[in-house]
Short mmCIF file of C-alpha atoms and ligand atoms in Angstrom, two decimals:
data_model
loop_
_atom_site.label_atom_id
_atom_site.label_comp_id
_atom_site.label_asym_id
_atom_site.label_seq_id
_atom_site.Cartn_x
_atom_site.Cartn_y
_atom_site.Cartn_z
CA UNK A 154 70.82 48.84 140.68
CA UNK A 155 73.92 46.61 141.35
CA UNK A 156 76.76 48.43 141.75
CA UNK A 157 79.63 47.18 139.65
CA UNK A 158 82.46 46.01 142.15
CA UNK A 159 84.82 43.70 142.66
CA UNK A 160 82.50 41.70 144.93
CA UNK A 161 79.61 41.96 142.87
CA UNK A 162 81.58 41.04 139.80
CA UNK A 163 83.28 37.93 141.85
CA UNK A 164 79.32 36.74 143.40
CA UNK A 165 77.98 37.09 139.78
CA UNK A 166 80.93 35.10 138.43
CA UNK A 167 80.02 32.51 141.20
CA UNK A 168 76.50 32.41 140.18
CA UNK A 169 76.61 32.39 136.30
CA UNK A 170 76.25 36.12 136.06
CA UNK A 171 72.07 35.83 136.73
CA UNK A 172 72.41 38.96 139.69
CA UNK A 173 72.86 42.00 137.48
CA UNK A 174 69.98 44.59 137.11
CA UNK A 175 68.81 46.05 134.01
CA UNK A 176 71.02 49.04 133.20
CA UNK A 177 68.08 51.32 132.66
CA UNK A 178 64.57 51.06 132.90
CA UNK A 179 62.09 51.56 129.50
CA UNK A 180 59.79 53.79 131.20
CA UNK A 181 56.32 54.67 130.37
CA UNK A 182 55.76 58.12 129.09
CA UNK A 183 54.94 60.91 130.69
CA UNK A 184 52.22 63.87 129.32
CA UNK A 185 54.48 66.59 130.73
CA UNK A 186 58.14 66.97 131.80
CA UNK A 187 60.55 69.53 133.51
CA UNK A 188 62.50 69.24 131.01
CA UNK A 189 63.02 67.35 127.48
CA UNK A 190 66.25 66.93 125.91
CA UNK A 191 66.20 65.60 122.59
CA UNK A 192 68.66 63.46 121.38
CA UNK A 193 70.11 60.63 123.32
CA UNK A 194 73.70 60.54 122.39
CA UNK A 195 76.34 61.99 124.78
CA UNK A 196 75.67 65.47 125.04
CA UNK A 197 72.00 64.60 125.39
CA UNK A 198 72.37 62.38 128.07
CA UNK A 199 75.16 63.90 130.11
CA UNK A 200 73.06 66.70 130.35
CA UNK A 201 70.15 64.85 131.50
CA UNK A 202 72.66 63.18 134.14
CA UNK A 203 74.22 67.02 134.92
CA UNK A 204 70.26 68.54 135.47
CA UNK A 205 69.86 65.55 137.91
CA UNK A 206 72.70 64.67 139.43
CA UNK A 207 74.35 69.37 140.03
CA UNK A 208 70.72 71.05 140.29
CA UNK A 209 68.50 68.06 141.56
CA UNK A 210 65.68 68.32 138.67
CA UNK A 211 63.79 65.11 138.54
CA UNK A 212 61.35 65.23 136.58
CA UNK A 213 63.75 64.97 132.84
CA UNK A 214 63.07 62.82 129.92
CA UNK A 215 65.92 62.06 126.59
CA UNK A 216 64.27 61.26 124.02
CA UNK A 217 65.96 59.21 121.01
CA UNK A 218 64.38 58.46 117.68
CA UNK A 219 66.33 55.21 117.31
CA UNK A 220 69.09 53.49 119.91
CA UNK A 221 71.30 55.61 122.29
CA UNK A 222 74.38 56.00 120.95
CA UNK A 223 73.05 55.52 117.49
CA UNK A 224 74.18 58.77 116.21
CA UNK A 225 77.39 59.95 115.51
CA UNK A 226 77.98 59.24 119.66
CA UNK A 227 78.38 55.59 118.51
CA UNK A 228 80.58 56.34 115.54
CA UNK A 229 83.05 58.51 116.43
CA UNK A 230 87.07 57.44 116.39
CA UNK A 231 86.98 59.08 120.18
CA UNK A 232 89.52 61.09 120.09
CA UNK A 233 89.62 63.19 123.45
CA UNK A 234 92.11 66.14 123.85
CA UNK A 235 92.18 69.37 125.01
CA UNK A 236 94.39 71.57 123.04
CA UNK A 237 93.09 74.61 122.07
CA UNK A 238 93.99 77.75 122.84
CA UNK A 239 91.18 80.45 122.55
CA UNK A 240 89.87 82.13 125.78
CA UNK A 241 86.88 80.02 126.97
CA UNK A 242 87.68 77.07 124.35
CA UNK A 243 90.24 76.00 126.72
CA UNK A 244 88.65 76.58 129.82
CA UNK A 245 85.85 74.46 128.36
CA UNK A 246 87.86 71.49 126.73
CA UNK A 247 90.23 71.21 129.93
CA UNK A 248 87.17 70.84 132.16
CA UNK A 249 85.74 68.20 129.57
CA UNK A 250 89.08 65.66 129.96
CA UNK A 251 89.47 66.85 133.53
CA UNK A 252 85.81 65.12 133.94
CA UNK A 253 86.71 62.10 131.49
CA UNK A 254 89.74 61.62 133.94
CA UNK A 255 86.98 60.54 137.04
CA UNK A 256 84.43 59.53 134.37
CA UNK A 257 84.51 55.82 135.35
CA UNK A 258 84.45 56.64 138.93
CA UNK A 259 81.82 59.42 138.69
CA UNK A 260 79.38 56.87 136.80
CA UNK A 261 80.20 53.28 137.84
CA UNK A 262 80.86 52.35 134.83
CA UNK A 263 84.15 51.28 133.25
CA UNK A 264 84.43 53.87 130.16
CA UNK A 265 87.92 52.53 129.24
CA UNK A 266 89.35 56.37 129.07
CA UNK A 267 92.92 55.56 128.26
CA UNK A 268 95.43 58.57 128.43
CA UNK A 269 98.00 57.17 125.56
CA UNK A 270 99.15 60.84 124.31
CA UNK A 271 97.65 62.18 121.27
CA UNK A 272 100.68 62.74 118.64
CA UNK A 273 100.27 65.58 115.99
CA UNK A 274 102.75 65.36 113.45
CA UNK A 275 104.11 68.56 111.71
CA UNK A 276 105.64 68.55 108.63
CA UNK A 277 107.44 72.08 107.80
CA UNK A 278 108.87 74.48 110.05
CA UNK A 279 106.03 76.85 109.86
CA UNK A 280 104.00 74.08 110.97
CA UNK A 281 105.82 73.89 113.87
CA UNK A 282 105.75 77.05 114.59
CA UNK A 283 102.09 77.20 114.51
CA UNK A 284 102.25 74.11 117.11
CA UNK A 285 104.28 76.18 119.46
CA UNK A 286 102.33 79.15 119.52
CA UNK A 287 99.63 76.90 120.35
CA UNK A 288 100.85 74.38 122.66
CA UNK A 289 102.73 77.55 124.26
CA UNK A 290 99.26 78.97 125.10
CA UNK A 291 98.58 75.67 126.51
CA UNK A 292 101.41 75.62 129.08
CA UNK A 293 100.43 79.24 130.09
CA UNK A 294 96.99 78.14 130.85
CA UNK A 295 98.17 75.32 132.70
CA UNK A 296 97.72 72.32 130.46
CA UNK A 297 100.00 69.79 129.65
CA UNK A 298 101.79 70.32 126.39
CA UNK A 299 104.75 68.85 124.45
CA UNK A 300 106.84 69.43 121.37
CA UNK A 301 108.69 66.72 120.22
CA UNK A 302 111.89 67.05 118.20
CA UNK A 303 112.15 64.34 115.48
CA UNK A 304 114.58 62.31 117.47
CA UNK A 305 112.34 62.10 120.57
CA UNK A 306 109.62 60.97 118.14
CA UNK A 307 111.68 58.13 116.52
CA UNK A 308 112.45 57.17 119.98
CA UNK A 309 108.98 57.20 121.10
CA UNK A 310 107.41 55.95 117.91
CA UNK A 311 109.81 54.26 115.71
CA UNK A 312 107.40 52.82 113.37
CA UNK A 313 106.62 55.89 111.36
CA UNK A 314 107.95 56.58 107.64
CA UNK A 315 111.03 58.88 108.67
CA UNK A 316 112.92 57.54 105.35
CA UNK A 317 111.60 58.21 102.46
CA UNK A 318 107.82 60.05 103.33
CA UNK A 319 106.36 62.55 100.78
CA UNK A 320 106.34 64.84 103.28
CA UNK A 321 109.42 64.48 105.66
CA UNK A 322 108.39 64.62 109.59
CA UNK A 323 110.03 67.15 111.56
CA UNK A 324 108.34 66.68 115.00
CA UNK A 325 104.98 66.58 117.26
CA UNK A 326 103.26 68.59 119.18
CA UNK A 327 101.97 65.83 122.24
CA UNK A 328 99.28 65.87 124.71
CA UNK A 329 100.41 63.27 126.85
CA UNK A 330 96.88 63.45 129.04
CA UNK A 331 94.99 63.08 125.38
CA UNK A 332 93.80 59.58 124.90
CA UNK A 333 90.60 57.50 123.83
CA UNK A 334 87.62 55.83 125.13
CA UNK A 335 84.99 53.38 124.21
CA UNK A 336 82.15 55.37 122.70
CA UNK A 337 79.20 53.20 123.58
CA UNK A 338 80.68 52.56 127.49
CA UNK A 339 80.30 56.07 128.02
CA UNK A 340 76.84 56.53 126.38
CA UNK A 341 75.47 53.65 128.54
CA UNK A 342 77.62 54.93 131.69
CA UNK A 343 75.58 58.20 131.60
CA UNK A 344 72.01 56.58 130.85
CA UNK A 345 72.61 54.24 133.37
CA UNK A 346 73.67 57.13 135.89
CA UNK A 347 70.99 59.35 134.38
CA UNK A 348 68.12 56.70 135.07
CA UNK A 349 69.62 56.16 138.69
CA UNK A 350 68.45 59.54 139.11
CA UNK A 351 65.25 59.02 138.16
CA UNK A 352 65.51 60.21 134.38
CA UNK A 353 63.24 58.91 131.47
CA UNK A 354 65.10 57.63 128.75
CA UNK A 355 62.85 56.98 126.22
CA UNK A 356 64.09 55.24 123.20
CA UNK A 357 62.68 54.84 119.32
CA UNK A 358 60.85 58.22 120.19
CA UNK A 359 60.96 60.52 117.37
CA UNK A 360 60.10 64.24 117.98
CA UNK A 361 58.32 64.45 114.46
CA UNK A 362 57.22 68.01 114.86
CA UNK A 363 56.98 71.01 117.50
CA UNK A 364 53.63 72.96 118.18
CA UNK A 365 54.50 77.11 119.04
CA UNK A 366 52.65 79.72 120.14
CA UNK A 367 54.53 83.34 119.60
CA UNK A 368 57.88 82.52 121.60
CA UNK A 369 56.77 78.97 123.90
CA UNK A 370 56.92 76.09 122.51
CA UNK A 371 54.28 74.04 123.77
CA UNK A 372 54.40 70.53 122.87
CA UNK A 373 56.03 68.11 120.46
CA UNK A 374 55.00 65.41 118.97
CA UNK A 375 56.21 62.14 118.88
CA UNK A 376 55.96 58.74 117.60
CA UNK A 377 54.74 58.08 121.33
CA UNK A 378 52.50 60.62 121.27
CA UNK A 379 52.31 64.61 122.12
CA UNK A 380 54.60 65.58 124.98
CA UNK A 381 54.90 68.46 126.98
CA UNK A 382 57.94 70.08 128.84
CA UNK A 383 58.68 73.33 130.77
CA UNK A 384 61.89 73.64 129.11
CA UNK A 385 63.39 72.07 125.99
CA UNK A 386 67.04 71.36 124.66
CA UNK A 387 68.18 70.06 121.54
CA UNK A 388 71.22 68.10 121.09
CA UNK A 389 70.85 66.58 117.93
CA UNK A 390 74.10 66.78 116.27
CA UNK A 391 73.63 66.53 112.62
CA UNK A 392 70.07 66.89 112.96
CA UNK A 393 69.56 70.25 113.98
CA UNK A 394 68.26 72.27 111.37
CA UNK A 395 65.85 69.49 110.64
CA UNK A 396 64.67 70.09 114.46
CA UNK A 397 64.87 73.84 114.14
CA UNK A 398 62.84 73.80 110.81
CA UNK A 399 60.23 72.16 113.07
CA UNK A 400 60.18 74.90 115.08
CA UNK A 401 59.71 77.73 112.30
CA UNK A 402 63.40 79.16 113.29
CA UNK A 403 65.17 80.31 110.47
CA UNK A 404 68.98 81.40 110.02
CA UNK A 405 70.51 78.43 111.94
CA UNK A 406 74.27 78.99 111.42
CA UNK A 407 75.05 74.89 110.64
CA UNK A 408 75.53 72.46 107.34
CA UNK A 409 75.25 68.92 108.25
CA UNK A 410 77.99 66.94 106.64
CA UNK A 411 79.17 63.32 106.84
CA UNK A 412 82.11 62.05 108.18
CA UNK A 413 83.42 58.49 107.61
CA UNK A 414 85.12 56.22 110.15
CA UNK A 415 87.61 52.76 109.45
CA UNK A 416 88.15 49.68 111.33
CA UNK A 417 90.46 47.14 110.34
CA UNK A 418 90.61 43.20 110.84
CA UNK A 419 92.65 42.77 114.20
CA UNK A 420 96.29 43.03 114.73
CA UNK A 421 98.55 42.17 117.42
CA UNK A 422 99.58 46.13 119.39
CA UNK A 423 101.51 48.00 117.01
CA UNK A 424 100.01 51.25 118.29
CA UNK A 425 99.92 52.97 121.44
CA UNK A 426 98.99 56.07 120.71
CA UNK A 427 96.45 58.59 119.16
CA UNK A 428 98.76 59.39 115.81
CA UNK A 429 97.37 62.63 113.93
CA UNK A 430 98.79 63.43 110.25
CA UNK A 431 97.94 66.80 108.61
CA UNK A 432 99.76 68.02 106.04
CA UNK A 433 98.61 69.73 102.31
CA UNK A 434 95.27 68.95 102.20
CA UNK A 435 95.68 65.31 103.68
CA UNK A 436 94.16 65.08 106.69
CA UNK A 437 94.26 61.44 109.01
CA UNK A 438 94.06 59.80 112.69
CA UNK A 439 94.73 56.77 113.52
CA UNK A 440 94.77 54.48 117.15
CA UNK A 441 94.51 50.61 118.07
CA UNK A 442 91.37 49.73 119.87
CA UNK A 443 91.35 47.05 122.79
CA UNK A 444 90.20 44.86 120.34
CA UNK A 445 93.38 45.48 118.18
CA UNK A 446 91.64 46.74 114.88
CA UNK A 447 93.24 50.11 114.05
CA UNK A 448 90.30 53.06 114.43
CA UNK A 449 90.94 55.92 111.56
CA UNK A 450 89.76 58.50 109.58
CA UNK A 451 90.38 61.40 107.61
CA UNK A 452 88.15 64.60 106.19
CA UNK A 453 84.91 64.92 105.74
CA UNK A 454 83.15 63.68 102.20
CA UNK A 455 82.97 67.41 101.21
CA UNK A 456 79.18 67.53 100.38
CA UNK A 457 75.89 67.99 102.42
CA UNK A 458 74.18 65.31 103.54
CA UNK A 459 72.57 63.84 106.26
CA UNK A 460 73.00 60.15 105.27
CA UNK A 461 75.17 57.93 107.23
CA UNK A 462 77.09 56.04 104.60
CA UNK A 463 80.16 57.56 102.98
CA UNK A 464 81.83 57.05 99.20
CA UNK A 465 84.52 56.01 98.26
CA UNK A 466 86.82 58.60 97.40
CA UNK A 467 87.39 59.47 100.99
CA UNK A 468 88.54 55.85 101.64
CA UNK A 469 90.48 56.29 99.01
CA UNK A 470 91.91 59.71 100.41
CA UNK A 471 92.19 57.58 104.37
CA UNK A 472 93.93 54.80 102.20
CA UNK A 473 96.32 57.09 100.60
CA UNK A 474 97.39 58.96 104.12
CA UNK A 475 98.05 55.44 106.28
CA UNK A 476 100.42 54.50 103.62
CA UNK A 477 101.98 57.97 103.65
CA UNK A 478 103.08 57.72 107.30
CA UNK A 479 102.52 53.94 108.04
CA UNK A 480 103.25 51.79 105.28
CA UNK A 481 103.36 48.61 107.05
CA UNK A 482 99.82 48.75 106.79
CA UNK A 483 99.68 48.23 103.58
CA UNK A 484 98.30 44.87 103.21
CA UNK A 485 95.73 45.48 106.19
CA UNK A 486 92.10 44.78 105.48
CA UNK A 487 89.58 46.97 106.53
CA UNK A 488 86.34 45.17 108.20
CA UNK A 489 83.88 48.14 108.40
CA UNK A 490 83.29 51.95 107.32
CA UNK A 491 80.30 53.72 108.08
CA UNK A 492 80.05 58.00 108.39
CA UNK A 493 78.33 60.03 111.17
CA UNK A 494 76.52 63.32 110.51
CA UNK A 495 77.97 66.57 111.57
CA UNK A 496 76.59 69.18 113.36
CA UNK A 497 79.19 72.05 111.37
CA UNK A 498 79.40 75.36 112.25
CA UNK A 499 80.86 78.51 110.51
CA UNK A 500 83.44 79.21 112.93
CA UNK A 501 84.33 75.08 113.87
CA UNK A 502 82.83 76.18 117.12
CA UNK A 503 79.99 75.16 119.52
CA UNK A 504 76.95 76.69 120.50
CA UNK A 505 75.40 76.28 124.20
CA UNK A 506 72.60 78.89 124.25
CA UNK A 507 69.33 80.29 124.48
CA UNK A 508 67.34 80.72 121.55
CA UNK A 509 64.53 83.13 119.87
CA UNK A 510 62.02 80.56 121.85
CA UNK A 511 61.55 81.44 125.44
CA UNK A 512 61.13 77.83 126.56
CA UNK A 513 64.13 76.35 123.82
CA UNK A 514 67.74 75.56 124.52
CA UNK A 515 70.24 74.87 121.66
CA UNK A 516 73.39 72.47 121.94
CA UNK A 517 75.09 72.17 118.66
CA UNK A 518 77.74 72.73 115.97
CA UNK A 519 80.18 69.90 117.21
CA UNK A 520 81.83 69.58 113.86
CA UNK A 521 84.01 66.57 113.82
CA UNK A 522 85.34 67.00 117.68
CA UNK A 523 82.33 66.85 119.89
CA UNK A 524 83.12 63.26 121.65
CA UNK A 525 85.18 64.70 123.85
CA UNK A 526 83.69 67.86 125.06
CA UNK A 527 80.30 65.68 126.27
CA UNK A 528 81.13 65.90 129.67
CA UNK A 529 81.56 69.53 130.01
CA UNK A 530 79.11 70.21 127.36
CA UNK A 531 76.54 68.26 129.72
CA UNK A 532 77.84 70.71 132.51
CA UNK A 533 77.85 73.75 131.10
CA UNK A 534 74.52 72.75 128.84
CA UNK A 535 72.25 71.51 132.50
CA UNK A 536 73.79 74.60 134.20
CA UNK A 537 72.21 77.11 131.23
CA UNK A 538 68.87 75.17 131.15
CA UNK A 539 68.95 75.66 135.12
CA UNK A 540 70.15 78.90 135.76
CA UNK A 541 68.72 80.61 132.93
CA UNK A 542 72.68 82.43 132.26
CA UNK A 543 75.41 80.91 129.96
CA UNK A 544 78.37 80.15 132.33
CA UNK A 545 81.34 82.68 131.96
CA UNK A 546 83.26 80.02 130.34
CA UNK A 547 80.67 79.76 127.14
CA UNK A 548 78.59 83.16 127.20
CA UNK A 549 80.43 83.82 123.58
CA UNK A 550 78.92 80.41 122.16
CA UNK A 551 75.83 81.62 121.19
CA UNK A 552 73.89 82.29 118.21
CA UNK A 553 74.71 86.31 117.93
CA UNK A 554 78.45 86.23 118.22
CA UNK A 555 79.05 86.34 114.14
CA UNK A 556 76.69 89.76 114.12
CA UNK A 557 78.91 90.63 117.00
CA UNK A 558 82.03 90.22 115.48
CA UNK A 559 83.43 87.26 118.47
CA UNK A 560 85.65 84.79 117.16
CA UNK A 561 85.92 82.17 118.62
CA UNK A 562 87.94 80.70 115.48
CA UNK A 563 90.53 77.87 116.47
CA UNK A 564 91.77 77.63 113.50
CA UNK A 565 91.27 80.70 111.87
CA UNK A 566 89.49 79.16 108.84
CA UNK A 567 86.72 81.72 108.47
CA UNK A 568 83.31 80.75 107.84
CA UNK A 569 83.68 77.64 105.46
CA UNK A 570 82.06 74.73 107.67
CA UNK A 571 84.00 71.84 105.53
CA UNK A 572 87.71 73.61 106.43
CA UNK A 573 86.84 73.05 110.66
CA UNK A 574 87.37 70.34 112.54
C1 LIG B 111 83.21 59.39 111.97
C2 LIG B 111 83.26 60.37 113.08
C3 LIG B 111 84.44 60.49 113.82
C4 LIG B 111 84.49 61.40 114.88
N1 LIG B 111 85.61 61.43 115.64
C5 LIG B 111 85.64 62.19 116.75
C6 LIG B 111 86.75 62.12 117.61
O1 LIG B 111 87.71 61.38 117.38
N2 LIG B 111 86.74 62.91 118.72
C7 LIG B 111 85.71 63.74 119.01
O2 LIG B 111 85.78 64.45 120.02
N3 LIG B 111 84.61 63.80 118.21
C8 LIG B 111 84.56 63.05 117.10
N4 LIG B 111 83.45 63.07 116.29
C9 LIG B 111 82.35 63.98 116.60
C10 LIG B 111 81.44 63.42 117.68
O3 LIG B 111 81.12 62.08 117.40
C11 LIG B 111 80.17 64.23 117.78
O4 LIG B 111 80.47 65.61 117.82
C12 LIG B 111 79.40 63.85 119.03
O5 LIG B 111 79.26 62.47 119.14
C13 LIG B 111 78.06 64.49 118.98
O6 LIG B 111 77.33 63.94 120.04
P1 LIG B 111 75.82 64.25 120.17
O7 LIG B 111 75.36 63.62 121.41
O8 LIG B 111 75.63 65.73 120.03
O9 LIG B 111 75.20 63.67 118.86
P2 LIG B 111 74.64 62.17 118.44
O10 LIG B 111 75.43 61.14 119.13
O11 LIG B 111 74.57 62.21 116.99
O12 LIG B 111 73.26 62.22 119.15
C14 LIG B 111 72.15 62.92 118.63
C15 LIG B 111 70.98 61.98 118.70
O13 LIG B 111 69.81 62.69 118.33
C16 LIG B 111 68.93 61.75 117.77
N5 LIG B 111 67.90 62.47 117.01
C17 LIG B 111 68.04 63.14 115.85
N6 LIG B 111 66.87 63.64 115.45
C18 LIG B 111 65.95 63.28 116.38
C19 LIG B 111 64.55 63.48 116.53
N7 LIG B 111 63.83 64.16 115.60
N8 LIG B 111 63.94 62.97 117.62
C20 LIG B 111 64.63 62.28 118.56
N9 LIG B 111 65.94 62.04 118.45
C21 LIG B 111 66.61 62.55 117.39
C22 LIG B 111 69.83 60.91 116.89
O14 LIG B 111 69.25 59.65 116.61
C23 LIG B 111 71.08 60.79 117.73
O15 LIG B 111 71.18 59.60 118.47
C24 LIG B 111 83.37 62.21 115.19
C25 LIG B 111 82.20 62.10 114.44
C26 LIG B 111 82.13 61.18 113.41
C27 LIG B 111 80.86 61.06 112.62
#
């Protein structure tokens, strides 16, 4: 594989760019396999990368019913942050942006991580408070945390509607290390990587149903045909319960909902920053890409589904909350909206765990935030499938922590899957 440095890039400059490799091979598949992950968007195939590249297992294979990245790995508004403040959430998410910090270096491959401070807006002095409690924790634990009085934010940001907004803004709380990335640069940063270490990424291969005995699973089936694997993870996203149906699992603590994402035409940079707006109900984030089109969204379209198309109320909703904050936008055309299918749980929180099937690994309820917690949640995820034990960090993110009373809450929401995020 040819590395990507600045010599190579310079000699394939020279030579009309005919010297680079493909970035991963299309294998030929295999009747058997250490282990099978299913799904090939990031948390799939970091942790195909992680099983390689931290406990030497060869012998892996992702398999991905359409493209790589063509879940909601490819649609995401990439948001990566690590605020949060319960034990083991933090331990977790800090790991996850400490990783996307070398991620480019670690992979070869430029993932365009930039660290432009993600900005969230409060509103009302209890708001505030909340932030501070939070982003207090934060500091305790060692991560980088801000609050921002309102003239720091004007200075900062002076663009926002401090005049005349609905709901006047009082402040931020700031992550300065908080940033973005480009989704699909990652997802082909860790296939390439993964492949490199010898890993079978095997594309338009559906698993289409599962074959059990008692507690093993023994083989699934596939549009390419019956394979079989030691061990088995799913990481899925949005399709989970339409994996763990095939597996005759029941009780699987996760509604799949849809959540929408904008692009706009291109503008010259207005923004250089991850802004977040949350206030009554609204709910919007907004960034430039490279490219210049702004990158938002909002909530999710408040109904199950596992369709990846949204309707139109929530663009009206998005609409409604860029004006609130940024009304020079308002003659902006939007280019694109498409929605992504989350994976949401009843507690906004994830599961990395072992499941009623000896040979079966689960790696799930992402909500709307899972982008950014693929690196560690390929760690943690390889290092469960490996060592047979949940790390310290995640032994609460199972499937038994609501019958034993854990929470694991962020937000303290309770168990309505549409109110997490
Ligand atoms: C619009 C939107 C905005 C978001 N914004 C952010 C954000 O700003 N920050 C953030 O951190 N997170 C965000 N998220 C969440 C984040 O995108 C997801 O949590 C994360 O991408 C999940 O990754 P994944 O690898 O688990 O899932 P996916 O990328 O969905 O990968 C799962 C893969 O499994 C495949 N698959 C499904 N069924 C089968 C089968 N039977 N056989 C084989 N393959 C199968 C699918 O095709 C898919 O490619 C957002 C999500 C959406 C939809």
């Amino acid at each position: 594989m040819t590395r990507f440095n600045a010599w190579n890039v310079i000699k394939n400059g020279l030579n009309g760019q005919t010297g680079w490799d493909r970035q991963w091979r299309d294998p030929e598949v295999k009747k058997e396999y250490d282990v099978v992950i299913v799904g090939g968007g990031i948390h799939g195939l970091a942790t195909s990368y992680y099983l390689a590249k931290n406990f030497n297992i060869k012998n892996i294979a992702v398999l991905e019913k359409g493209w790589i990245g063509g879940g909601n790995a490819g649609r995401n508004t990439t948001i990566i942050r690590s605020n949060y403040m319960m034990p083991g959430s933090h331990q977790f998410y800090e790991h996850s942006l400490k990783l996307w910090e070398n991620l480019s270096h670690e992979l070869n491959y430029n993932v365009m991580f930039s660290q432009r401070s993600h900005i969230s807006l409060f509103h009302s002095p209890t708001a505030r408070d909340v932030a501070a409690r939070r982003y207090n924790i934060m500091k305790l634990h060692g991560t980088d945390a801000e609050l921002w009085n309102i003239d720091k934010l004007k200075k900062n940001i002076p663009y926002l509607n401090y005049s005349n907004a609905r709901f006047p803004i009082l402040g931020a709380a700031v992550q300065k290390r908080a940033g973005n990335a480009r989704h699909d640069a990652v997802v082909w940063g860790y296939a390439r990587a993964a492949d490199q270490l010898g890993v079978d990424i095997l594309q338009n291969c559906e698993v289409t149903n599962i074959s059990r005995t008692n507690s093993n699973i023994d083989s699934l089936e596939t549009t390419k045909g019956n394979i079989k694997a030691k061990k088995i993870g799913f990481a899925v996203a949005g399709n989970t319960s339409r994996l763990w149906e095939m597996t005759g699992l029941v009780n699987l603590p996760i509604e799949s909902h849809k959540l929408q994402a904008f692009v706009t035409e291109s503008i010259k940079p207005l923004l250089d920053h991850v802004i977040v707006y949350g206030v009554a109900g609204a709910h919007f984030y907004i960034s430039q890409s490279d490219k210049g089109s702004l990158v938002f969204g909002g909530d999710l379209d408040w109904y199950k589904s596992y369709a990846q198309r949204g309707n139109l109320p929530i663009v009206q909703d998005c609409a409604e909350a860029a004006m609130a904050i940024l009304p020079s936008l308002g003659r902006i055309r939007i280019v694109r909206h498409w929605a992504g299918v989350c994976d949401m749980s009843m507690d906004g929180t994830f599961f990395i765990c072992k499941t009623p099937i000896n040979n079966l690994y689960l790696n799930a309820g992402w909500n709307y935030g899972g982008f950014k917690a693929g690196p560690a949640s390929g760690w943690y995820f390889a290092d469960l499938i490996a060592n047979e034990k949940p790390h310290n960090f995640i032994k609460n993110h199972n499937l038994e922590r609501f019958e034993n009373g854990i929470n694991l809450d962020e937000r303290g929401a309770g168990p309505d899957p549409k109110l997490h995020g």
